[in-house]
mmCIF file of C-alpha atoms and ligand atoms in Angstrom:
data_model
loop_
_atom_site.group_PDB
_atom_site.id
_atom_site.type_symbol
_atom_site.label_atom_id
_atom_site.label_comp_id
_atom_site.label_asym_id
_atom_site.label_seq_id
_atom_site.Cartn_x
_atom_site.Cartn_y
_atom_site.Cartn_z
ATOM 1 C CA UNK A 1 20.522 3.103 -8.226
ATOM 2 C CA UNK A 2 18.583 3.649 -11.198
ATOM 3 C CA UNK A 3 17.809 7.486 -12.745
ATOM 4 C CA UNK A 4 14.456 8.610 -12.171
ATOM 5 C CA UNK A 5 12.896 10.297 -15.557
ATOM 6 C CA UNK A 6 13.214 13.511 -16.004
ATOM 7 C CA UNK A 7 13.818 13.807 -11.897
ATOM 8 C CA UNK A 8 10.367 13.826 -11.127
ATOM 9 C CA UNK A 9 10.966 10.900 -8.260
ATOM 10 C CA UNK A 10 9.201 8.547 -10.880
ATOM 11 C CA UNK A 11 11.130 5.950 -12.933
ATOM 12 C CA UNK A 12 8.454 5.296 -15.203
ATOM 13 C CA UNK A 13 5.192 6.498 -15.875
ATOM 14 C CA UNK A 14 3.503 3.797 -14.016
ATOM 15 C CA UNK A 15 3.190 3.623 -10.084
ATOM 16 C CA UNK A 16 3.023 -0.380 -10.033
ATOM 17 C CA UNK A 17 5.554 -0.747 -7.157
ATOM 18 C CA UNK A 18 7.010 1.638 -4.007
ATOM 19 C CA UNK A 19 10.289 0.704 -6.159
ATOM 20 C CA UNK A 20 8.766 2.822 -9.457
ATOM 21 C CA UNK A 21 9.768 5.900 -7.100
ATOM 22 C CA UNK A 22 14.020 6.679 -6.369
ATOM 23 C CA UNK A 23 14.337 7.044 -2.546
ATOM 24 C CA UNK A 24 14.036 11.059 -2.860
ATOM 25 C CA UNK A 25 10.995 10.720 -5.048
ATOM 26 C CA UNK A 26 9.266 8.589 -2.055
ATOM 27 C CA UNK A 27 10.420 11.613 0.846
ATOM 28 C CA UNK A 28 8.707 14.950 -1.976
ATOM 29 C CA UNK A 29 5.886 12.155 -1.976
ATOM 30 C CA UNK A 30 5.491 12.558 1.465
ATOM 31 C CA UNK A 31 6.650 15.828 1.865
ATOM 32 C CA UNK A 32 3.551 16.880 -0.944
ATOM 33 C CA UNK A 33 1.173 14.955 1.274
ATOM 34 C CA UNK A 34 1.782 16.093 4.162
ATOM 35 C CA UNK A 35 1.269 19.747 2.982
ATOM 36 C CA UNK A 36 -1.637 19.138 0.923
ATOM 37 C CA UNK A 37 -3.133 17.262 4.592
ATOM 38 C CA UNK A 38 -2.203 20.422 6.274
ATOM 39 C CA UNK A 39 -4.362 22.890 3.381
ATOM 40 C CA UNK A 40 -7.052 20.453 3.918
ATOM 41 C CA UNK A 41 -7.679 20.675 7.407
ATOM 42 C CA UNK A 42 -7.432 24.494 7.093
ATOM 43 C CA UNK A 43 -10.055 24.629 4.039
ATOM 44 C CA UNK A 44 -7.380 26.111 2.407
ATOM 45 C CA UNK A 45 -8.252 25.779 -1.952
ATOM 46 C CA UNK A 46 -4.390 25.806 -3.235
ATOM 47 C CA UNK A 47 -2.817 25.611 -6.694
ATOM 48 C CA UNK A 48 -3.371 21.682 -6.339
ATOM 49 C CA UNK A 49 -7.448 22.070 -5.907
ATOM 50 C CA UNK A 50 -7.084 22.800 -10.295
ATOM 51 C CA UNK A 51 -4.610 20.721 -10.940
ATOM 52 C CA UNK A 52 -5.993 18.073 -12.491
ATOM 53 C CA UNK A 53 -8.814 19.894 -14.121
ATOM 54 C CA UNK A 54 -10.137 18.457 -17.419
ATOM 55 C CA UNK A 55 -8.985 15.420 -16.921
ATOM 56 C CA UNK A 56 -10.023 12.207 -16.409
ATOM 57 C CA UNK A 57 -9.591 8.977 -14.308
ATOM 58 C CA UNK A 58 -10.492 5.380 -14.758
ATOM 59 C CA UNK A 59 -10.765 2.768 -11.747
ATOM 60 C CA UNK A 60 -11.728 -0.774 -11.792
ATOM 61 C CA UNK A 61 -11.620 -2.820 -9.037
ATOM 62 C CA UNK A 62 -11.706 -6.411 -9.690
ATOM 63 C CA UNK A 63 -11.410 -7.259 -5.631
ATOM 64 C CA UNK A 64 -13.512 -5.482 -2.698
ATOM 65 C CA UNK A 65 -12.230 -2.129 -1.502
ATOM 66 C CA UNK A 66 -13.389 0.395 0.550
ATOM 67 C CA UNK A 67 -10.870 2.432 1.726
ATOM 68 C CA UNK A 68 -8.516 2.682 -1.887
ATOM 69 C CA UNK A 69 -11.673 3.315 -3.780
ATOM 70 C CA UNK A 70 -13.043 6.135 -1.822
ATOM 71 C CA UNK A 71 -9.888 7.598 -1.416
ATOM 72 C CA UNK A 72 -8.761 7.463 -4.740
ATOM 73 C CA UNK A 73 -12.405 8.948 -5.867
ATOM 74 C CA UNK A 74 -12.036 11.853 -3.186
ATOM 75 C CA UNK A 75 -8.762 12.560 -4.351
ATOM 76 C CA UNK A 76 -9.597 12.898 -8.353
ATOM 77 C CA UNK A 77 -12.319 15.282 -7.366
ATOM 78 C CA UNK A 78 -10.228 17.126 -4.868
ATOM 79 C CA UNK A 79 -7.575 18.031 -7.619
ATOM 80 C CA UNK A 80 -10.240 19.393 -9.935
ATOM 81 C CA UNK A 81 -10.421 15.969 -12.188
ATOM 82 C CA UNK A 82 -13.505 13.469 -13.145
ATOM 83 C CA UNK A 83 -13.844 9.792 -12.117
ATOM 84 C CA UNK A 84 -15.049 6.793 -14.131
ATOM 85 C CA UNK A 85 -16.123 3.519 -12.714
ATOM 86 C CA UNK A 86 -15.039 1.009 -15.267
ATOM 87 C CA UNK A 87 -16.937 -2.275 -14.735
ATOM 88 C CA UNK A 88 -14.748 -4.708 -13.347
ATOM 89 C CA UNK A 89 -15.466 -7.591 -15.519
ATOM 90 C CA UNK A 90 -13.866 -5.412 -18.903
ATOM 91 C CA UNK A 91 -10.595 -6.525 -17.190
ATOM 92 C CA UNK A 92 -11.458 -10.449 -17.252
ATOM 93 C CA UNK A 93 -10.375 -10.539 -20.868
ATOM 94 C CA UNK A 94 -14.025 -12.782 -21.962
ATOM 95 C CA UNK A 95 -15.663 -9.791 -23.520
ATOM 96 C CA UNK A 96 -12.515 -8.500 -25.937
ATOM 97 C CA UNK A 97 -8.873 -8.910 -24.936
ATOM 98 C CA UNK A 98 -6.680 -6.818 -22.106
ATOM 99 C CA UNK A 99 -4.699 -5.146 -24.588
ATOM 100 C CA UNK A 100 -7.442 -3.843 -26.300
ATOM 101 C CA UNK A 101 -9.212 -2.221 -23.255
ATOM 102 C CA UNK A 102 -6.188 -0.448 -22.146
ATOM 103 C CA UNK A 103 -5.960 0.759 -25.697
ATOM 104 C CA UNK A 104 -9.531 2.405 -25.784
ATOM 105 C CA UNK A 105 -8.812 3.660 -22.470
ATOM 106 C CA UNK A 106 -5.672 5.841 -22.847
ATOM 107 C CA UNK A 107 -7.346 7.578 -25.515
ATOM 108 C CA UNK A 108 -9.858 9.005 -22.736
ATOM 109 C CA UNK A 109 -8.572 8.902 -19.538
ATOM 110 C CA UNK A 110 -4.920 9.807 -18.155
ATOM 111 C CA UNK A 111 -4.659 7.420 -15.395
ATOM 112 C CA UNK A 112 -6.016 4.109 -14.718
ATOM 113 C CA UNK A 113 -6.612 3.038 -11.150
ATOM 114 C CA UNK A 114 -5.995 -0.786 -10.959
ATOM 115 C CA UNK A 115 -7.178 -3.484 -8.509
ATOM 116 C CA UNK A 116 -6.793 -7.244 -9.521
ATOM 117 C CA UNK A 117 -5.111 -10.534 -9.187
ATOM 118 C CA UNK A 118 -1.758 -10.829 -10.744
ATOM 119 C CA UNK A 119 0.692 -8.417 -10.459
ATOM 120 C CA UNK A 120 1.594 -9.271 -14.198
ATOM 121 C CA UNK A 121 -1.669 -8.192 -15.694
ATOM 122 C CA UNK A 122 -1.421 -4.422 -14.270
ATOM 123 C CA UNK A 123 1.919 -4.607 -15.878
ATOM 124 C CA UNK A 124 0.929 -6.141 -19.354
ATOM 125 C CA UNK A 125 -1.984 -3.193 -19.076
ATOM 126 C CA UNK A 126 0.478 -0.604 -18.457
ATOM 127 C CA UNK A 127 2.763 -2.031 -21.117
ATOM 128 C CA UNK A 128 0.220 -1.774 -23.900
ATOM 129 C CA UNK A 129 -0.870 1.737 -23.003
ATOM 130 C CA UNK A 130 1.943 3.805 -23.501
ATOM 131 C CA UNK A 131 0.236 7.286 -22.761
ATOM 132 C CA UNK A 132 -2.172 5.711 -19.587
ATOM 133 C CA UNK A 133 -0.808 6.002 -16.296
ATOM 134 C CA UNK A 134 -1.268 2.878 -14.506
ATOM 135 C CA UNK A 135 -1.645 2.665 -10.465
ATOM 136 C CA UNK A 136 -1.474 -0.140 -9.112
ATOM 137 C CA UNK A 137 -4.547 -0.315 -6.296
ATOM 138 C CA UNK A 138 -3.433 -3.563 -4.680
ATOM 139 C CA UNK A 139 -2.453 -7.133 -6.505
ATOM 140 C CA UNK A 140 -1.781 -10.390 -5.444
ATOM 141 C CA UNK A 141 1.953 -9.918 -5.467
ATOM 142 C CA UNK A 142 1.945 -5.314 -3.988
ATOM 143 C CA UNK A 143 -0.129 -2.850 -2.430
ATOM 144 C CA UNK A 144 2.356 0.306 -2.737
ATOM 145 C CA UNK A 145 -0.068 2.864 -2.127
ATOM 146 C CA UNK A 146 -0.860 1.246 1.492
ATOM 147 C CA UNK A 147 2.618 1.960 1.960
ATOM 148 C CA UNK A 148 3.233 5.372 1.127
ATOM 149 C CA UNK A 149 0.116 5.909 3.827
ATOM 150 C CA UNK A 150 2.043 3.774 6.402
ATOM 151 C CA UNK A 151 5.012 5.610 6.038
ATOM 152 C CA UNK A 152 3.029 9.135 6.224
ATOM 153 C CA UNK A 153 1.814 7.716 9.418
ATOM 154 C CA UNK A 154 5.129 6.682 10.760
ATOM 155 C CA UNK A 155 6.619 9.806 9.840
ATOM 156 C CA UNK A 156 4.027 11.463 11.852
ATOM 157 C CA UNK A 157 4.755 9.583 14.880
ATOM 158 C CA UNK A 158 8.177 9.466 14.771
ATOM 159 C CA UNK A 159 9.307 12.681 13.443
ATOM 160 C CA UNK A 160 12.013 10.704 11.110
ATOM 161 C CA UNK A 161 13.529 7.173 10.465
ATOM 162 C CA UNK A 162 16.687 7.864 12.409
ATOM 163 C CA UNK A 163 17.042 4.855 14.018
ATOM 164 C CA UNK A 164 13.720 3.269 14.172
ATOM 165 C CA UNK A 165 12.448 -0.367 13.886
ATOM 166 C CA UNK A 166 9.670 -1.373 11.619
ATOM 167 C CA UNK A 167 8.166 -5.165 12.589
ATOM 168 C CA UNK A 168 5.780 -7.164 10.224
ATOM 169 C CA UNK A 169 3.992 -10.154 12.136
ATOM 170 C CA UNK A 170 2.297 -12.394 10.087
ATOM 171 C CA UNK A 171 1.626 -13.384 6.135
ATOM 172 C CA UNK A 172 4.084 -12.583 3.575
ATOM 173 C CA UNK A 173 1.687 -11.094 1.261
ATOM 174 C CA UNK A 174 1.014 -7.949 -0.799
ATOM 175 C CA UNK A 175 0.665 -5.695 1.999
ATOM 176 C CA UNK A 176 4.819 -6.929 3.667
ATOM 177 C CA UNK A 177 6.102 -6.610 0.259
ATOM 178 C CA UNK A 178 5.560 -2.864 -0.530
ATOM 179 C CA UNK A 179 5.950 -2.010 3.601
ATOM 180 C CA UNK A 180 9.477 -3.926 2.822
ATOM 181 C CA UNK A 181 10.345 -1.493 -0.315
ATOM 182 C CA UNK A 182 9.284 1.224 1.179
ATOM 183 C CA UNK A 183 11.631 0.505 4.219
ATOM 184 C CA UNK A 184 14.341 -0.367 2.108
ATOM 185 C CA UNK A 185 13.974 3.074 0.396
ATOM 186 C CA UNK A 186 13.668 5.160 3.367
ATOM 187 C CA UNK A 187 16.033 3.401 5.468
ATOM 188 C CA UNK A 188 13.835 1.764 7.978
ATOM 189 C CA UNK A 189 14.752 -1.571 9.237
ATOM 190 C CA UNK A 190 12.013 -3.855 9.118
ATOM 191 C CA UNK A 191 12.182 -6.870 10.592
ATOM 192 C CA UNK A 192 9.431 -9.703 9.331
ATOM 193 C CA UNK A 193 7.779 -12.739 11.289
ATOM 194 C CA UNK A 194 6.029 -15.382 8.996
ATOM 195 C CA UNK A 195 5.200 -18.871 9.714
ATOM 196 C CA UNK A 196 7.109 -21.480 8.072
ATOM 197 C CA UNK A 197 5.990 -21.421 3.521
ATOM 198 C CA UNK A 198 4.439 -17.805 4.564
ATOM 199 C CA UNK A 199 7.696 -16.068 3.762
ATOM 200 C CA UNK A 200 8.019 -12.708 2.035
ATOM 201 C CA UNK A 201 8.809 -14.382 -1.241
ATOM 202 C CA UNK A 202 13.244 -13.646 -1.672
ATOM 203 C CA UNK A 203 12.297 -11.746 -4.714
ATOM 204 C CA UNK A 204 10.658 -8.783 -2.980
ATOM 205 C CA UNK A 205 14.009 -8.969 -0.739
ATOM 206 C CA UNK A 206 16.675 -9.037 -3.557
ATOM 207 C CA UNK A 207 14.624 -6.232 -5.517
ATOM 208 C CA UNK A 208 14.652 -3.661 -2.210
ATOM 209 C CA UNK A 209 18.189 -5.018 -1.766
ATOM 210 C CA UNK A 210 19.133 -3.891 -5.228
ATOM 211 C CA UNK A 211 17.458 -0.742 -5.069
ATOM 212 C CA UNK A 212 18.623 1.251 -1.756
ATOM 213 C CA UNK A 213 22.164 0.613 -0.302
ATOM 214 C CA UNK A 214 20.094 1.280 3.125
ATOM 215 C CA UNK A 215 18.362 -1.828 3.049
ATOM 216 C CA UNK A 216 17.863 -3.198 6.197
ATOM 217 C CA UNK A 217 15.233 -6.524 6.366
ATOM 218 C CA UNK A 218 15.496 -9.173 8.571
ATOM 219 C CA UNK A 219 13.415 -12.499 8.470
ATOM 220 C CA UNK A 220 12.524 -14.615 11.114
ATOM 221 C CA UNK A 221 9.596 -17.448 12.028
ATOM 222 C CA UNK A 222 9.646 -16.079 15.703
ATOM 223 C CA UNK A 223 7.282 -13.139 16.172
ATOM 224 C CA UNK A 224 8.811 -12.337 20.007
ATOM 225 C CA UNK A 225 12.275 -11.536 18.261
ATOM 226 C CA UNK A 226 10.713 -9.733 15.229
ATOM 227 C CA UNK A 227 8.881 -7.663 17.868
ATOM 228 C CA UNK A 228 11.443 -7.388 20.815
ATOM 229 C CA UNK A 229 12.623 -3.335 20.439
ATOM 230 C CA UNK A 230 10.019 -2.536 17.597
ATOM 231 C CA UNK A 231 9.022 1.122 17.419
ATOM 232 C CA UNK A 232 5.990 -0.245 15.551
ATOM 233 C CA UNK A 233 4.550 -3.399 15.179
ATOM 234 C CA UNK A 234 1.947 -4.101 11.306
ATOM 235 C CA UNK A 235 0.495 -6.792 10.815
ATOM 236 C CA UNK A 236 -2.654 -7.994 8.486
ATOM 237 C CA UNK A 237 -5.205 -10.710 7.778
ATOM 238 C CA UNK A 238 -4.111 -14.028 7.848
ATOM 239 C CA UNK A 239 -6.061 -14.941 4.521
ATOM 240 C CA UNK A 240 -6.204 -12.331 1.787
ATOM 241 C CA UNK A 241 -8.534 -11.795 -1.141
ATOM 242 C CA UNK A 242 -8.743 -14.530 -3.302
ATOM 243 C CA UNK A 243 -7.558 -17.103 -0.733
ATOM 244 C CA UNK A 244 -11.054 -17.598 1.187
ATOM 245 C CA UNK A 245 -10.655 -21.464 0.437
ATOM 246 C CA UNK A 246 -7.898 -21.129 2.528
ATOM 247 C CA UNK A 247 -8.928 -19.742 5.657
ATOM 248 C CA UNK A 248 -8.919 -22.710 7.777
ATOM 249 C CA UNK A 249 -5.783 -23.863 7.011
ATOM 250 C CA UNK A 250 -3.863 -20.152 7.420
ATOM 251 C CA UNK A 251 -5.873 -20.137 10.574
ATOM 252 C CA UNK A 252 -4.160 -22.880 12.156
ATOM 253 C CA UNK A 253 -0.385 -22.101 10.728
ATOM 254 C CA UNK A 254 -1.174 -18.216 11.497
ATOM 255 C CA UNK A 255 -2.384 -18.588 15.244
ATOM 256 C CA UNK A 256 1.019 -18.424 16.988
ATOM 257 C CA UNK A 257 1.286 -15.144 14.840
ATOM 258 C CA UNK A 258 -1.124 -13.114 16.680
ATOM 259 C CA UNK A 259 -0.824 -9.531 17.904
ATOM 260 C CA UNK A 260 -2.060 -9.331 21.350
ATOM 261 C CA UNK A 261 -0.840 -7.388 24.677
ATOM 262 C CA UNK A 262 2.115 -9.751 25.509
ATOM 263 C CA UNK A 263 3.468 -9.438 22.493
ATOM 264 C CA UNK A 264 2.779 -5.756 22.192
ATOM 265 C CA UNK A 265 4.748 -5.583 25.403
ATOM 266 C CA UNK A 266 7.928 -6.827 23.749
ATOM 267 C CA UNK A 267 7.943 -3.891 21.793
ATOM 268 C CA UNK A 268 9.803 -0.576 22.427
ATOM 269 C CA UNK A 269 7.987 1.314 25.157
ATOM 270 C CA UNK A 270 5.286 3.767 22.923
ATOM 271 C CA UNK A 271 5.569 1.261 20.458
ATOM 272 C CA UNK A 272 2.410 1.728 17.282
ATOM 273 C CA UNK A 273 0.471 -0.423 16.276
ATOM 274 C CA UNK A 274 -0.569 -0.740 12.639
ATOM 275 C CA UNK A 275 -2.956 -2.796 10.218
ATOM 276 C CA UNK A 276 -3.871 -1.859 6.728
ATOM 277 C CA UNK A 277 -7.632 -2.703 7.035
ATOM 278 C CA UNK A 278 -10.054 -4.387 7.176
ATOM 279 C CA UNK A 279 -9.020 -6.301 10.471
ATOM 280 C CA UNK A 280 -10.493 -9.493 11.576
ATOM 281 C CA UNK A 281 -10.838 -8.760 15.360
ATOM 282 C CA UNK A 282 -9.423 -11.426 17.518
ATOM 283 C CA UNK A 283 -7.600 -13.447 14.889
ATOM 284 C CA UNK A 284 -4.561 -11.424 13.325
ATOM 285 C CA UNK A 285 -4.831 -8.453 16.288
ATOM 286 C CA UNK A 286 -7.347 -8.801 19.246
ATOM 287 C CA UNK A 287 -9.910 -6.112 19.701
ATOM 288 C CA UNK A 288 -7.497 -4.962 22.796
ATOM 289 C CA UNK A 289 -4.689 -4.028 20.392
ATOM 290 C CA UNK A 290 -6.606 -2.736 17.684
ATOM 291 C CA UNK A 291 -8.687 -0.609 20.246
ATOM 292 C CA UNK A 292 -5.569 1.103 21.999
ATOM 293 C CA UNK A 293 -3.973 3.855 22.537
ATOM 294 C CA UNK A 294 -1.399 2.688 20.556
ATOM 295 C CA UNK A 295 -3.157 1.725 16.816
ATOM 296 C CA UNK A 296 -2.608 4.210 14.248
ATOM 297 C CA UNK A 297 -4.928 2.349 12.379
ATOM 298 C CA UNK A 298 -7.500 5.071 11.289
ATOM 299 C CA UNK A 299 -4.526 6.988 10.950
ATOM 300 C CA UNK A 300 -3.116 5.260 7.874
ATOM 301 C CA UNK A 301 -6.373 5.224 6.803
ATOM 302 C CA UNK A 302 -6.626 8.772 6.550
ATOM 303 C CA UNK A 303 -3.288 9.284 4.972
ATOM 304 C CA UNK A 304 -4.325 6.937 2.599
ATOM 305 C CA UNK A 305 -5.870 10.259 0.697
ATOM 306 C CA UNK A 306 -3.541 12.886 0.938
ATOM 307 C CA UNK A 307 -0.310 10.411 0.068
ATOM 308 C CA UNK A 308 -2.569 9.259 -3.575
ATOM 309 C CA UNK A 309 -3.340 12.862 -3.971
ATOM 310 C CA UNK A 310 0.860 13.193 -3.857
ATOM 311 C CA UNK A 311 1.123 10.396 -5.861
ATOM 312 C CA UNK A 312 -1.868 11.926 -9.150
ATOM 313 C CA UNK A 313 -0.048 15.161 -9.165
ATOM 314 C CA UNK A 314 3.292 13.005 -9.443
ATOM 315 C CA UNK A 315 2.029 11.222 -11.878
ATOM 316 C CA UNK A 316 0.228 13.436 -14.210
ATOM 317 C CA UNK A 317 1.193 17.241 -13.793
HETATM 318 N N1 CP B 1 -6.388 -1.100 3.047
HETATM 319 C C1 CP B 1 -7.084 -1.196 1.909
HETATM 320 O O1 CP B 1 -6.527 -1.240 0.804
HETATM 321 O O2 CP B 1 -8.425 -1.214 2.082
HETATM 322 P P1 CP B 1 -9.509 -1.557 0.955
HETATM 323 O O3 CP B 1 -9.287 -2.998 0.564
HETATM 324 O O4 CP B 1 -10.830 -1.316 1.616
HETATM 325 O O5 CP B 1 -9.283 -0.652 -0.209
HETATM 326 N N1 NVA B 2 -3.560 -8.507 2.154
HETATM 327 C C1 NVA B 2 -4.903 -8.004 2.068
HETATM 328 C C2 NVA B 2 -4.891 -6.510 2.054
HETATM 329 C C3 NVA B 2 -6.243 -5.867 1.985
HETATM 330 C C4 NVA B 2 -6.165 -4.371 1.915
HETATM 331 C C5 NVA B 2 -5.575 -8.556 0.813
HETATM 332 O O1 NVA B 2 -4.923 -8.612 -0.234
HETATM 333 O O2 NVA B 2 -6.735 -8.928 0.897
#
């Protein structure tokens, strides 16, 4: 395992990956959220209310968002700091080049909040900017700060990992890869079902592989034995952003991939269910599932605030 720096849970001053936090920095993650959901609900105004007072925060989303966007915003201004919108076209490199931007902004803002297309561009912008913190707020390739709400959620729920059974019907995309790190860390064995050339790609695998000694990921094309025992069952849209011309296609492969009530019923009995949002109702989940008892769904939503407030203070106090 690699050293964190300075033992703040980080390993660099970037949060472009779950695997930019050691296994123990990922539990005082969630251990900081949880508490700061708890002061919350209670009105309570803590320490954390000031903590990032005077400073600033950049986001630019160069994809739709609703839920990291607000949540992000919200949590800025509940830690005391100031949001900027940066226009999402200053990232598309026509108007004066990537490195540059990043450049103007670290000598403003502490933190940039990040949502584009390659995974490789948040980490050229972060590479550049050696005093800018940069989040990463969903690429093609991650979406780690889905995760740490997922695994707020779970915790939650479950009370602990002991034991427990994590399964992932559907694409191999952003959304699987940082639910598989985050497993990995924690010690959650996730089990993934993905149609044939929708794999989670082996990189993702080797890199939680290499990073916890509690790895446990299994891959399979058959959604009944990714399911069967399950304590929770995630899935997401079958066609992400940027892959609209796709749709059709995805449909088709995707369809015997679907989350309804017989496959919920291979699951362990109580079993969750859980989507990142937005859902499309009656392909990925039907309305059934995502309407139960059992979907967390608004849930991780939720959680979504208090585990990037977690993450800010991390990062910059
Ligand atoms: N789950 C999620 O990231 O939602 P948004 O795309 O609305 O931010
Ligand atoms: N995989 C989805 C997640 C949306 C939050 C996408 O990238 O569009």
């Amino acid at each position: 395992m690699i050293d964190t720096v300075g033992g703040t849970g980080l390993r660099r001053k970037d949060f472009l990956s779950v695997l930019d936090l050691s296994a123990d920095g990922l539990v005082r993650l969630l251990d900081v959220a949880s508490r700061l959901k708890s002061e919350r609900a209670r009105s309570v105004r803590g320490p954390a209310s000031t903590a990032l007072a005077g400073r600033h925060v950049a986001t630019c989303f160069q994809k739709p968002s609703l839920r990291t966007r607000s949540t992000f915003e919200i949590a800025v201004r509940e830690l005391g700091g100031d949001v900027l919108q940066v226009p999402p076209e200053s990232f598309d490199g026509a108007r004066e080049p990537l490195a540059d931007v990043a450049r103007n902004l670290e000598r403003w803002v502490h933190a940039l909040i990040l949502r584009t297309f390659a995974q490789d561009k948040a980490a050229a912008v972060a590479a550049v900017a050696a005093r800018l913190h940069v989040v990463n707020a969903l690429t093609d390739e991650e979406h780690p700060c889905q995760a740490l709400a997922d695994f707020l959620t779970l915790r939650e729920r479950w009370g602990g990992w002991q034991g427990r059974a994590l399964a992932y019907v559907g694409d191999g995309n952003n959304v699987a890869a940082s639910l598989t790190h985050a497993a990995a860390l924690l010690g959650v064995s996730i089990r993934l079902a993905t149609p044939e050339g929708y794999e989670l790609p082996a990189r993702v695998i080797a890199t939680a592989r290499t990073a916890s000694d509690n790895a446990d990921i299994r891959c399979t094309h058959d959604p009944e034995e990714a399911v069967s025992g399950a304590h929770a069952v995630y899935t997401d849209v079958w066609a992400s952003m940027g892959q609209e011309a796709e749709a059709d296609r995805r449909r088709r492969a995707f369809r015997p991939y679907q989350v309804n009530r017989e496959l919920m019923q291979r699951a362990a009995p109580g079993a969750l269910f859980m989507h990142c949002l937005p859902a499309h109702r009656d392909e990925e989940v039907t309305a059934e599932v995502l309407e139960s008892a059992a979907s967390v769904v608004f849930d991780q939503a939720e959680n979504r605030l208090h585990t990037q407030k977690a993450l800010l203070l991390m990062l910059l106090t």
